[in-house]
XYZ file of C-alpha atoms in Angstrom:
666
model
C 46.629 -26.271 64.382
C 43.856 -24.347 66.138
C 40.738 -26.028 67.472
C 37.198 -25.277 66.284
C 36.639 -23.076 69.373
C 39.791 -21.081 68.623
C 38.638 -20.642 65.008
C 35.298 -19.258 66.180
C 37.026 -16.832 68.546
C 39.550 -15.587 65.981
C 37.274 -15.485 62.905
C 36.248 -11.785 63.379
C 39.910 -10.821 63.681
C 40.791 -12.733 60.497
C 37.896 -11.026 58.717
C 39.310 -7.645 59.790
C 42.774 -8.557 58.525
C 41.285 -9.447 55.128
C 40.712 -5.692 54.729
C 44.231 -4.654 55.866
C 46.362 -2.402 53.708
C 49.358 -4.749 53.604
C 49.058 -7.227 50.709
C 51.145 -9.866 52.449
C 48.865 -9.794 55.507
C 45.763 -10.057 53.295
C 47.196 -13.072 51.508
C 47.974 -14.846 54.787
C 44.552 -13.915 56.204
C 42.827 -15.379 53.121
C 44.693 -18.683 53.483
C 43.907 -18.730 57.211
C 40.231 -18.144 56.408
C 40.315 -21.169 54.084
C 41.447 -23.442 56.921
C 38.881 -21.947 59.313
C 36.073 -22.669 56.833
C 37.279 -26.236 56.460
C 37.098 -26.740 60.236
C 33.938 -24.704 60.973
C 31.689 -24.643 57.897
C 29.171 -22.138 59.214
C 31.838 -19.385 59.461
C 31.952 -19.192 55.655
C 29.205 -16.557 55.627
C 31.441 -14.256 57.669
C 34.230 -14.214 55.062
C 32.072 -13.990 51.907
C 31.931 -10.145 51.586
C 35.678 -9.723 52.150
C 36.500 -12.573 49.756
C 34.618 -10.891 46.935
C 36.332 -7.531 47.550
C 39.750 -9.204 47.290
C 39.117 -9.922 43.578
C 39.850 -6.242 42.857
C 43.431 -6.565 44.152
C 46.386 -6.393 41.779
C 48.720 -8.501 43.867
C 48.784 -12.036 42.509
C 49.332 -13.607 45.935
C 46.178 -11.921 47.301
C 44.224 -12.923 44.187
C 45.388 -16.512 44.567
C 44.263 -16.598 48.199
C 40.922 -14.987 47.322
C 40.218 -17.522 44.554
C 41.049 -20.449 46.855
C 38.764 -19.006 49.570
C 35.864 -18.455 47.151
C 36.319 -21.980 45.792
C 36.087 -23.376 49.319
C 32.952 -21.349 50.068
C 31.219 -22.398 46.815
C 31.959 -26.101 47.330
C 30.456 -26.083 50.833
C 27.444 -23.791 50.494
C 24.919 -23.735 47.603
C 23.783 -20.236 48.602
C 27.341 -18.951 48.384
C 27.659 -20.630 44.971
C 24.670 -18.652 43.654
C 26.028 -15.438 45.145
C 29.512 -15.822 43.672
C 28.194 -16.623 40.182
C 27.883 -12.840 39.873
C 31.687 -12.626 40.054
C 32.198 -14.584 36.816
C 32.786 -11.385 34.735
C 35.457 -10.265 37.249
C 37.191 -13.634 37.088
C 37.021 -13.570 33.285
C 38.727 -10.158 33.212
C 41.478 -11.320 35.571
C 42.056 -14.408 33.424
C 42.132 -12.383 30.197
C 44.723 -10.095 31.736
C 46.905 -13.089 32.499
C 46.526 -14.577 29.013
C 47.298 -11.429 27.007
C 49.812 -9.856 29.389
C 53.385 -9.462 28.266
C 56.472 -10.899 29.866
C 56.597 -10.384 33.629
C 59.738 -11.786 35.305
C 57.966 -11.870 38.670
C 55.196 -14.227 37.501
C 56.486 -15.865 34.297
C 56.966 -19.659 34.286
C 58.249 -21.093 30.990
C 56.548 -18.326 29.020
C 53.174 -18.609 30.848
C 52.089 -15.740 33.099
C 51.377 -17.104 36.599
C 50.087 -20.575 35.611
C 49.236 -21.344 39.255
C 46.709 -18.497 39.403
C 45.350 -19.439 35.962
C 44.735 -23.024 37.077
C 42.985 -21.849 40.260
C 40.727 -19.473 38.333
C 39.843 -22.180 35.787
C 38.873 -24.554 38.601
C 36.661 -21.888 40.181
C 35.045 -21.110 36.811
C 34.313 -24.827 36.430
C 32.423 -24.839 39.740
C 30.548 -21.614 38.950
C 29.599 -22.660 35.401
C 28.336 -26.124 36.288
C 24.525 -26.329 35.825
C 24.326 -22.630 34.929
C 23.638 -21.476 31.365
C 24.259 -17.784 32.159
C 27.610 -18.318 33.877
C 28.715 -20.742 31.153
C 27.882 -18.274 28.384
C 29.928 -15.593 30.132
C 33.081 -17.701 30.100
C 32.825 -19.438 26.689
C 34.867 -16.798 24.819
C 37.566 -16.763 27.478
C 37.928 -20.550 27.425
C 38.227 -20.527 23.637
C 40.924 -17.840 23.904
C 42.902 -19.810 26.507
C 42.587 -23.020 24.472
C 43.928 -21.432 21.292
C 46.609 -19.108 22.712
C 48.321 -21.302 25.309
C 51.636 -22.880 24.317
C 51.336 -26.676 24.390
C 55.003 -27.455 23.894
C 55.832 -27.162 27.589
C 54.456 -28.958 30.650
C 53.269 -25.663 32.178
C 51.147 -24.872 29.140
C 49.740 -28.414 29.119
C 48.675 -28.006 32.756
C 46.682 -24.856 31.889
C 45.222 -26.524 28.785
C 44.183 -29.583 30.774
C 42.307 -27.458 33.322
C 40.709 -25.571 30.434
C 39.545 -28.838 28.879
C 38.075 -30.048 32.186
C 36.221 -26.759 32.588
C 34.839 -26.833 29.035
C 33.611 -30.406 29.452
C 32.032 -29.762 32.857
C 30.049 -26.599 32.125
C 27.217 -26.025 29.662
C 29.599 -25.031 26.878
C 28.936 -24.647 23.161
C 29.333 -27.698 20.919
C 32.182 -26.121 18.963
C 34.078 -25.460 22.186
C 33.612 -29.068 23.282
C 35.030 -30.290 19.970
C 38.016 -27.984 20.520
C 38.514 -29.505 23.991
C 38.414 -33.043 22.584
C 40.958 -32.047 19.926
C 43.282 -30.782 22.650
C 43.024 -34.166 24.351
C 43.753 -35.743 20.976
C 46.974 -33.703 20.791
C 47.833 -34.895 24.289
C 47.698 -38.480 22.990
C 50.610 -37.645 20.674
C 52.724 -36.258 23.520
C 55.916 -38.095 24.427
C 55.080 -37.846 28.134
C 53.167 -40.974 29.181
C 51.517 -39.155 32.076
C 49.945 -36.686 29.655
C 48.763 -39.510 27.392
C 47.274 -41.267 30.404
C 45.253 -38.294 31.687
C 44.087 -37.590 28.122
C 42.614 -41.075 27.825
C 41.042 -40.816 31.275
C 39.285 -37.609 30.221
C 38.187 -39.048 26.874
C 36.785 -42.101 28.655
C 34.515 -39.839 30.735
C 33.044 -38.021 27.722
C 32.915 -40.793 25.121
C 29.252 -41.323 25.934
C 28.230 -37.685 25.399
C 30.693 -36.612 22.668
C 31.094 -39.925 20.857
C 31.570 -38.504 17.354
C 34.201 -36.007 18.474
C 36.193 -38.750 20.215
C 35.820 -41.053 17.179
C 37.998 -38.650 15.152
C 40.957 -39.691 17.293
C 40.270 -43.428 17.067
C 43.476 -44.143 15.148
C 45.635 -42.417 17.760
C 43.839 -44.221 20.583
C 44.337 -47.607 18.929
C 48.033 -46.826 18.470
C 48.277 -46.381 22.254
C 47.506 -50.111 22.573
C 51.114 -50.640 21.447
C 52.489 -48.468 24.265
C 55.024 -50.144 26.551
C 53.407 -48.736 29.698
C 50.832 -51.133 31.203
C 48.630 -48.341 32.597
C 48.454 -46.573 29.245
C 47.610 -49.893 27.555
C 44.753 -50.530 29.974
C 43.253 -47.072 29.439
C 43.663 -47.378 25.679
C 41.873 -50.744 25.781
C 38.934 -49.353 27.773
C 38.617 -46.398 25.421
C 38.944 -48.554 22.277
C 36.152 -50.845 23.470
C 33.955 -47.816 24.161
C 34.522 -46.551 20.600
C 33.321 -49.742 18.890
C 30.150 -49.132 16.883
C 28.183 -50.747 14.070
C 30.041 -48.662 11.483
C 33.580 -49.604 12.594
C 33.063 -53.066 14.114
C 35.189 -54.903 11.519
C 38.200 -52.565 11.622
C 38.134 -52.146 15.410
C 37.742 -55.873 16.000
C 40.730 -56.545 13.762
C 42.856 -54.252 15.941
C 41.501 -55.703 19.197
C 42.111 -59.286 18.094
C 45.647 -58.324 17.114
C 46.104 -56.749 20.554
C 44.699 -59.877 22.243
C 47.375 -62.046 20.653
C 50.192 -59.990 22.217
C 48.691 -58.236 25.246
C 49.939 -58.847 28.814
C 48.279 -61.779 30.631
C 46.546 -59.444 33.091
C 44.645 -57.739 30.243
C 43.514 -60.834 28.353
C 40.346 -61.466 30.355
C 39.231 -57.838 30.005
C 40.023 -57.820 26.284
C 38.188 -61.076 25.623
C 35.141 -59.926 27.576
C 35.071 -56.604 25.714
C 35.340 -58.349 22.333
C 32.457 -60.685 23.228
C 30.241 -57.765 24.282
C 31.031 -55.774 21.140
C 30.480 -58.788 18.871
C 27.138 -59.478 20.542
C 25.940 -55.907 20.013
C 27.292 -55.075 16.566
C 27.994 -58.367 14.734
C 27.395 -57.774 10.990
C 26.540 -61.468 10.483
C 26.160 -64.664 12.480
C 29.130 -66.287 10.755
C 31.340 -63.307 11.596
C 30.100 -63.506 15.178
C 30.977 -67.192 15.498
C 34.369 -66.739 13.803
C 35.237 -63.887 16.167
C 34.410 -65.868 19.299
C 36.323 -68.897 18.025
C 39.321 -66.660 17.309
C 39.250 -65.428 20.909
C 38.920 -68.966 22.281
C 41.845 -70.095 20.127
C 44.020 -67.184 21.274
C 43.034 -66.763 24.930
C 40.646 -69.588 25.775
C 41.967 -69.908 29.301
C 41.078 -66.315 30.144
C 37.404 -66.191 29.176
C 34.497 -66.251 31.600
C 32.681 -69.461 32.504
C 29.478 -68.442 30.720
C 31.278 -68.176 27.365
C 30.843 -71.894 26.587
C 27.041 -72.092 27.068
C 26.578 -68.743 25.331
C 28.532 -69.878 22.261
C 26.683 -73.207 22.220
C 23.405 -71.302 22.239
C 24.584 -69.079 19.389
C 25.656 -72.084 17.303
C 22.403 -73.927 18.000
C 20.334 -70.969 16.818
C 22.179 -70.629 13.475
C 21.168 -73.854 11.775
C 22.525 -72.763 8.395
C 26.071 -72.660 9.841
C 26.074 -76.012 11.657
C 28.147 -77.733 8.977
C 30.628 -74.848 8.711
C 31.003 -74.578 12.494
C 31.529 -78.275 13.190
C 34.204 -78.516 10.462
C 36.016 -75.462 11.796
C 35.880 -76.676 15.396
C 37.054 -80.161 14.407
C 40.145 -78.678 12.729
C 40.764 -76.484 15.788
C 40.493 -79.555 18.029
C 43.123 -81.396 15.984
C 45.442 -78.395 16.196
C 45.293 -77.587 19.919
C 43.508 -79.183 22.887
C 45.026 -76.938 25.553
C 42.320 -74.247 25.347
C 39.619 -75.868 27.477
C 36.593 -73.701 26.512
C 37.376 -74.234 22.825
C 37.679 -77.997 23.341
C 34.379 -78.108 25.235
C 32.504 -76.307 22.466
C 34.202 -78.466 19.831
C 33.216 -81.673 21.624
C 29.642 -80.483 22.016
C 29.368 -79.622 18.311
C 30.918 -82.928 17.231
C 28.428 -84.776 19.423
C 25.475 -82.813 18.049
C 26.468 -82.473 14.400
C 28.876 -85.361 13.894
C 26.804 -86.632 10.995
C 27.408 -83.331 9.134
C 31.123 -83.676 9.809
C 31.241 -87.179 8.366
C 29.345 -86.199 5.212
C 32.039 -83.661 4.293
C 29.662 -81.697 2.061
C 30.191 -78.277 3.559
C 30.354 -75.570 0.901
C 31.760 -72.994 3.300
C 35.057 -74.771 3.884
C 37.603 -76.768 1.939
C 36.385 -80.339 1.383
C 37.890 -82.750 3.892
C 37.355 -86.481 4.210
C 36.722 -87.319 7.862
C 36.124 -90.916 8.917
C 34.319 -92.249 11.967
C 37.607 -93.480 13.415
C 39.156 -90.022 12.986
C 36.359 -88.402 14.973
C 36.466 -90.998 17.750
C 40.271 -90.748 17.883
C 40.043 -87.007 18.477
C 37.520 -87.457 21.289
C 39.601 -90.210 22.896
C 42.608 -87.901 22.769
C 40.640 -85.336 24.791
C 39.468 -87.983 27.281
C 43.001 -89.280 27.847
C 44.883 -85.956 27.810
C 46.377 -84.718 31.088
C 45.459 -81.170 29.967
C 41.726 -81.916 29.958
C 39.730 -80.659 32.934
C 37.024 -82.944 34.419
C 34.316 -80.818 32.774
C 36.046 -81.147 29.394
C 36.168 -84.932 29.746
C 32.451 -84.809 30.515
C 31.805 -82.970 27.259
C 33.959 -85.473 25.346
C 32.265 -88.506 26.921
C 28.797 -87.138 26.172
C 29.851 -86.322 22.596
C 31.151 -89.887 22.184
C 27.844 -91.268 23.440
C 25.826 -89.012 21.149
C 27.806 -90.249 18.158
C 26.414 -93.726 18.798
C 23.196 -92.601 17.080
C 24.953 -90.687 14.299
C 27.419 -93.325 13.050
C 26.883 -96.956 12.060
C 30.171 -98.891 12.014
C 31.806 -98.049 15.350
C 29.033 -98.435 17.915
C 30.914 -101.262 19.633
C 33.965 -99.040 19.991
C 31.812 -96.330 21.569
C 30.324 -98.885 23.970
C 33.856 -99.926 24.924
C 34.988 -96.337 25.516
C 31.975 -95.578 27.702
C 32.336 -98.745 29.766
C 35.957 -97.911 30.628
C 34.878 -94.739 32.462
C 32.280 -96.628 34.532
C 35.033 -97.084 37.143
C 36.643 -93.651 36.706
C 37.964 -91.938 39.847
C 36.076 -88.775 38.885
C 32.594 -89.243 40.353
C 30.854 -87.007 37.830
C 32.427 -88.802 34.871
C 31.733 -92.182 36.464
C 28.060 -91.312 36.943
C 27.672 -90.292 33.312
C 29.411 -93.455 32.100
C 27.163 -95.680 34.248
C 24.073 -93.895 32.918
C 25.253 -94.270 29.329
C 26.017 -97.975 29.899
C 22.460 -98.356 31.159
C 21.262 -96.757 27.934
C 23.161 -99.333 25.916
C 21.829 -102.275 27.919
C 18.561 -101.746 29.717
C 17.184 -98.791 27.746
C 18.606 -99.338 24.295
C 15.156 -98.812 22.786
C 15.184 -95.253 24.186
C 18.746 -94.411 23.194
C 17.930 -92.768 19.864
C 15.262 -90.555 21.423
C 17.358 -89.572 24.440
C 20.404 -88.713 22.323
C 18.625 -86.901 19.525
C 19.834 -83.476 18.405
C 19.225 -80.590 20.808
C 16.379 -78.254 19.756
C 16.874 -74.569 19.033
C 17.420 -72.734 22.312
C 14.905 -69.952 22.670
C 15.285 -66.899 24.849
C 13.410 -68.063 27.911
C 11.383 -66.288 30.561
C 14.499 -65.809 32.643
C 15.863 -63.459 30.012
C 18.950 -65.477 29.122
C 20.510 -64.323 25.865
C 23.637 -64.938 23.805
C 25.391 -61.937 25.358
C 28.585 -62.131 27.350
C 26.900 -61.002 30.538
C 23.732 -59.211 29.505
C 20.248 -60.580 30.101
C 16.826 -59.386 29.058
C 15.076 -57.252 31.620
C 12.560 -58.941 33.868
C 9.624 -56.858 35.081
C 9.045 -57.559 38.740
C 5.397 -57.308 39.805
C 3.781 -56.861 43.207
C 6.976 -56.140 45.176
C 6.866 -57.236 48.794
C 9.071 -56.359 51.741
C 11.196 -59.184 53.096
C 13.379 -59.137 56.161
C 16.848 -58.017 55.108
C 20.147 -56.476 56.134
C 20.789 -58.554 59.285
C 24.519 -58.562 60.094
C 26.254 -61.936 59.788
C 27.639 -63.697 62.839
C 31.438 -63.967 63.405
C 33.277 -66.059 60.854
C 34.593 -69.533 61.498
C 38.240 -69.852 60.469
C 38.073 -73.402 59.097
C 36.707 -72.561 55.679
C 36.023 -69.454 53.624
C 32.365 -70.405 53.256
C 31.871 -71.578 56.827
C 30.599 -68.130 57.776
C 27.406 -69.098 55.947
C 26.796 -71.971 58.366
C 25.544 -69.852 61.257
C 23.768 -67.142 59.325
C 20.347 -68.295 60.471
C 21.258 -67.940 64.138
C 18.567 -69.831 66.025
C 18.153 -72.626 63.501
C 18.354 -76.035 65.098
C 19.946 -77.563 62.026
C 23.300 -76.527 60.520
C 23.253 -75.058 57.056
C 24.535 -76.348 53.777
C 26.626 -73.713 51.953
C 26.872 -73.243 48.216
C 29.036 -70.863 46.216
C 28.153 -69.793 42.693
C 31.433 -68.165 41.812
C 32.562 -71.248 39.925
C 29.239 -72.951 39.513
C 30.013 -75.665 42.139
C 29.194 -76.285 45.768
C 32.387 -76.381 47.789
C 32.824 -79.353 50.051
C 29.328 -80.815 49.579
C 28.607 -84.546 49.242
C 26.284 -84.036 46.296
C 26.774 -84.420 42.576
C 26.651 -81.092 40.818
C 27.838 -80.141 37.372
C 31.200 -78.469 37.686
C 30.799 -75.969 34.885
C 28.259 -73.656 33.353
C 27.757 -76.185 30.596
C 27.253 -79.078 33.010
C 23.497 -79.081 32.618
C 24.028 -80.066 28.988
C 25.564 -83.316 30.236
C 22.587 -84.293 32.366
C 20.803 -86.005 29.520
C 19.126 -88.640 31.688
C 17.465 -86.325 34.184
C 14.171 -87.631 35.555
C 10.970 -86.715 33.807
C 9.409 -83.921 35.853
C 5.677 -83.264 36.089
C 4.386 -80.166 34.338
C 5.225 -77.226 36.648
C 2.529 -74.942 37.944
C 2.407 -71.293 36.947
C 5.076 -69.345 38.877
C 4.062 -67.007 41.677
C 4.668 -63.260 41.225
C 8.203 -62.003 41.785
C 8.930 -60.233 45.062
C 11.717 -57.830 45.978
C 13.931 -59.315 48.693
C 16.764 -56.771 48.679
C 16.997 -53.114 47.672
C 19.975 -51.079 48.819
C 22.521 -48.669 47.280
C 20.934 -49.043 43.845
C 21.176 -52.871 43.853
C 17.829 -54.642 43.565
C 17.285 -58.384 44.019
C 13.964 -60.060 43.219
C 12.845 -63.623 43.900
C 10.589 -65.781 41.737
C 9.483 -69.256 42.895
C 8.248 -72.171 40.812
C 7.160 -75.376 42.555
C 7.678 -78.468 40.394
C 6.941 -81.239 42.933
C 5.830 -81.744 46.543
C 9.358 -81.251 47.810
C 11.046 -79.556 44.827
C 11.254 -75.818 44.247
C 13.097 -73.675 41.708
C 14.011 -70.190 42.927
C 15.118 -67.562 40.421
C 17.059 -64.597 41.823
C 17.241 -61.583 39.500
C 19.631 -58.687 40.217
C 19.600 -55.228 38.649
C 21.620 -52.024 39.090
C 19.953 -48.605 39.084
C 23.167 -46.673 39.819
C 24.958 -44.448 37.297
C 28.086 -46.617 37.454
C 28.602 -50.248 36.410
C 28.908 -53.090 38.909
C 31.385 -55.934 38.329
C 32.317 -59.211 40.072
C 28.700 -59.671 41.170
C 28.251 -62.996 42.956
C 25.609 -64.634 45.122
C 26.163 -67.243 47.854
C 23.363 -69.088 49.615
C 22.856 -71.237 52.701
C 19.877 -73.411 53.696
C 19.179 -75.889 56.555
C 21.191 -79.087 56.247
C 18.160 -81.299 55.541
C 17.387 -79.205 52.456
C 19.300 -80.096 49.293
C 20.529 -77.044 47.374
C 21.916 -76.831 43.841
C 22.934 -73.448 42.432
C 23.206 -73.354 38.668
C 25.675 -71.119 36.859
C 24.666 -67.425 36.882
C 23.951 -65.635 33.629
C 26.890 -63.301 34.278
C 28.715 -61.226 36.889
C 28.405 -57.766 35.360
C 25.525 -55.343 36.034
C 25.556 -52.326 33.701
C 24.411 -48.926 34.976
C 20.808 -47.694 34.977
C 19.285 -51.168 34.715
C 20.487 -51.747 31.138
C 20.653 -55.482 31.829
C 20.143 -57.936 34.665
C 21.824 -61.031 36.078
C 19.822 -64.135 36.948
C 20.725 -67.018 39.246
C 18.656 -70.228 39.430
C 18.591 -72.176 42.714
C 17.018 -75.642 42.873
C 15.843 -76.658 46.358
C 14.678 -80.112 47.475
C 12.969 -80.271 50.872
C 12.096 -83.978 51.417
C 11.574 -83.593 55.195
C 9.201 -80.637 54.744
C 11.118 -78.503 57.276
C 10.434 -74.803 57.622
C 12.201 -73.435 54.559
C 14.489 -70.432 54.917
C 17.514 -69.200 53.004
C 20.299 -66.741 53.648
C 21.821 -65.007 50.589
C 25.110 -63.161 50.559
C 25.523 -60.449 47.901
C 29.065 -59.454 46.861
C 30.125 -57.029 44.145
C 32.600 -54.306 43.167
C 31.361 -50.771 42.508
C 33.611 -47.838 41.544
C 36.708 -49.772 42.608
C 35.464 -50.695 46.104
C 34.270 -54.125 47.220
C 30.782 -54.310 48.765
C 29.114 -57.149 50.630
C 25.730 -57.599 52.291
C 23.359 -60.361 53.366
C 19.615 -60.907 53.240
C 17.511 -63.547 54.970
C 14.497 -64.949 53.126
C 11.915 -66.463 55.481
C 8.966 -66.775 53.100
C 8.766 -68.071 49.550
C 5.774 -66.921 47.462
C 3.776 -69.754 45.957
C 4.471 -72.290 48.740
């Protein structure tokens, strides 16, 4: 309760009492010294000599107070940490005495001699042994003795063992001792107490990167924890199972994860699906296995996958030409079975539109022969178009697929023309626009129809680094970084709309801004026609023919803060048109999730934000996320853009803004 001034005045008296003859007074003085150090850090030097002398005491209460005081001093002062590393042999002797001592009714708790003091000493040894080879070597034998001699049948013994494991894993311990620590955690996984199982998986999650092989030995037990009734244990078991997937066990682990996906709680489906996609991308033994795995996930939990799953799967299918026949047959059967899973239906419609001729031939050696007629295929697409379960984007896929079939079939072109004409007056503006364009193809530009609707070419990995991965992209090397004005605080929010706070971000601008959100790939509340999904660009088959773009200007860094780096690359494709590519990377040691970008420009500038390549930034720059922004500036106003950056790091939400006043290459 004392103030900092009172602590300074009484510190010499407390130091004197630390040397008193009465053990009870010394214990109380040590605990008082702990609180003084917490309030006035610089007084720690005063108590250091007395704290070390207290380690020679026999009274457990005094020893406990001394260990707590030394721990406090070492955590707050690096010089004190170096000084107290010399006390490691003394602490080891005290700990050995506790481990091998006989029954003492004064200190015994469930057969363990003073577990509270043991835990405190183990925590102090962990601090002293961290980053020190000498100190770690001095305590290795003791830790092995505690790990092998402590009774694990009672909660008290498990508490001591858990602290021992944490100490072993945190110091520079021998490899054999680390394996022993992992085995103890493996035994914890078999404990009936869910709390013990939970902390065991938390600890294993932290070391799976450094001691992967040791953790792999307990893979079967970890997978069994997926069947636990406790939701928290299930979540930890899922995270650990995904971390254990490797090239050698991909088939067996994926079998277990797919089984878990079919019965897991709804709140875990998105995480499970994303983890399966990432693992399949990294370790797929074959392309067919990769496609089958993704289709299995879409069939089981299609409503819980990320938006980029559809374009990524389409890219994967496009690049495996030898499996086109197999894939289109499999997707056609899936479409007949269930049209409620929207991502699956979208991919199926796309494949039927592209490879409908292979479906009609029925000569696929990979699957059972099936006779599919033109009417059957068109019936299935009409079912999707007319179903109340179909989202607007799904209807767009189905309408485009129907149109593409007009160049792949011969007997039902009139029926296709009739279907397309119906949607020329559809209430959905996007669908209506596509139908009008396709009607124009049938009438005015029929000579171009075959060329416009020809099969899509193989999708190469482009300069933006887009790949087949769930959220990973190839690294982009930014050159000639430049400093751009950043970090200006946003003005107060307007309550009318969640994105209205972007309207006044440019302060002195004479024209209001046009907001755009990329979280769902659409611009909220804007009177412009954008594709409503990540696969929408595939529908824009009649886009205008653009002139050959000039070479892009060098990328510049527009934001760099807290390990998050954002670069900007501009490519001018007409007098008023500009494509801006924003590339984000993460140099921190922890992953970043839920990464989104929002942008605002003056009202006279038209803005279209395409779907991002992902929303996950792995640690240490392992992969990047790209976001393409298409700007049209017909009035040639002074171009400026405000970008809001939002993400989640280590469980906390972060948000920042950056203003871009200059665009390289303009």
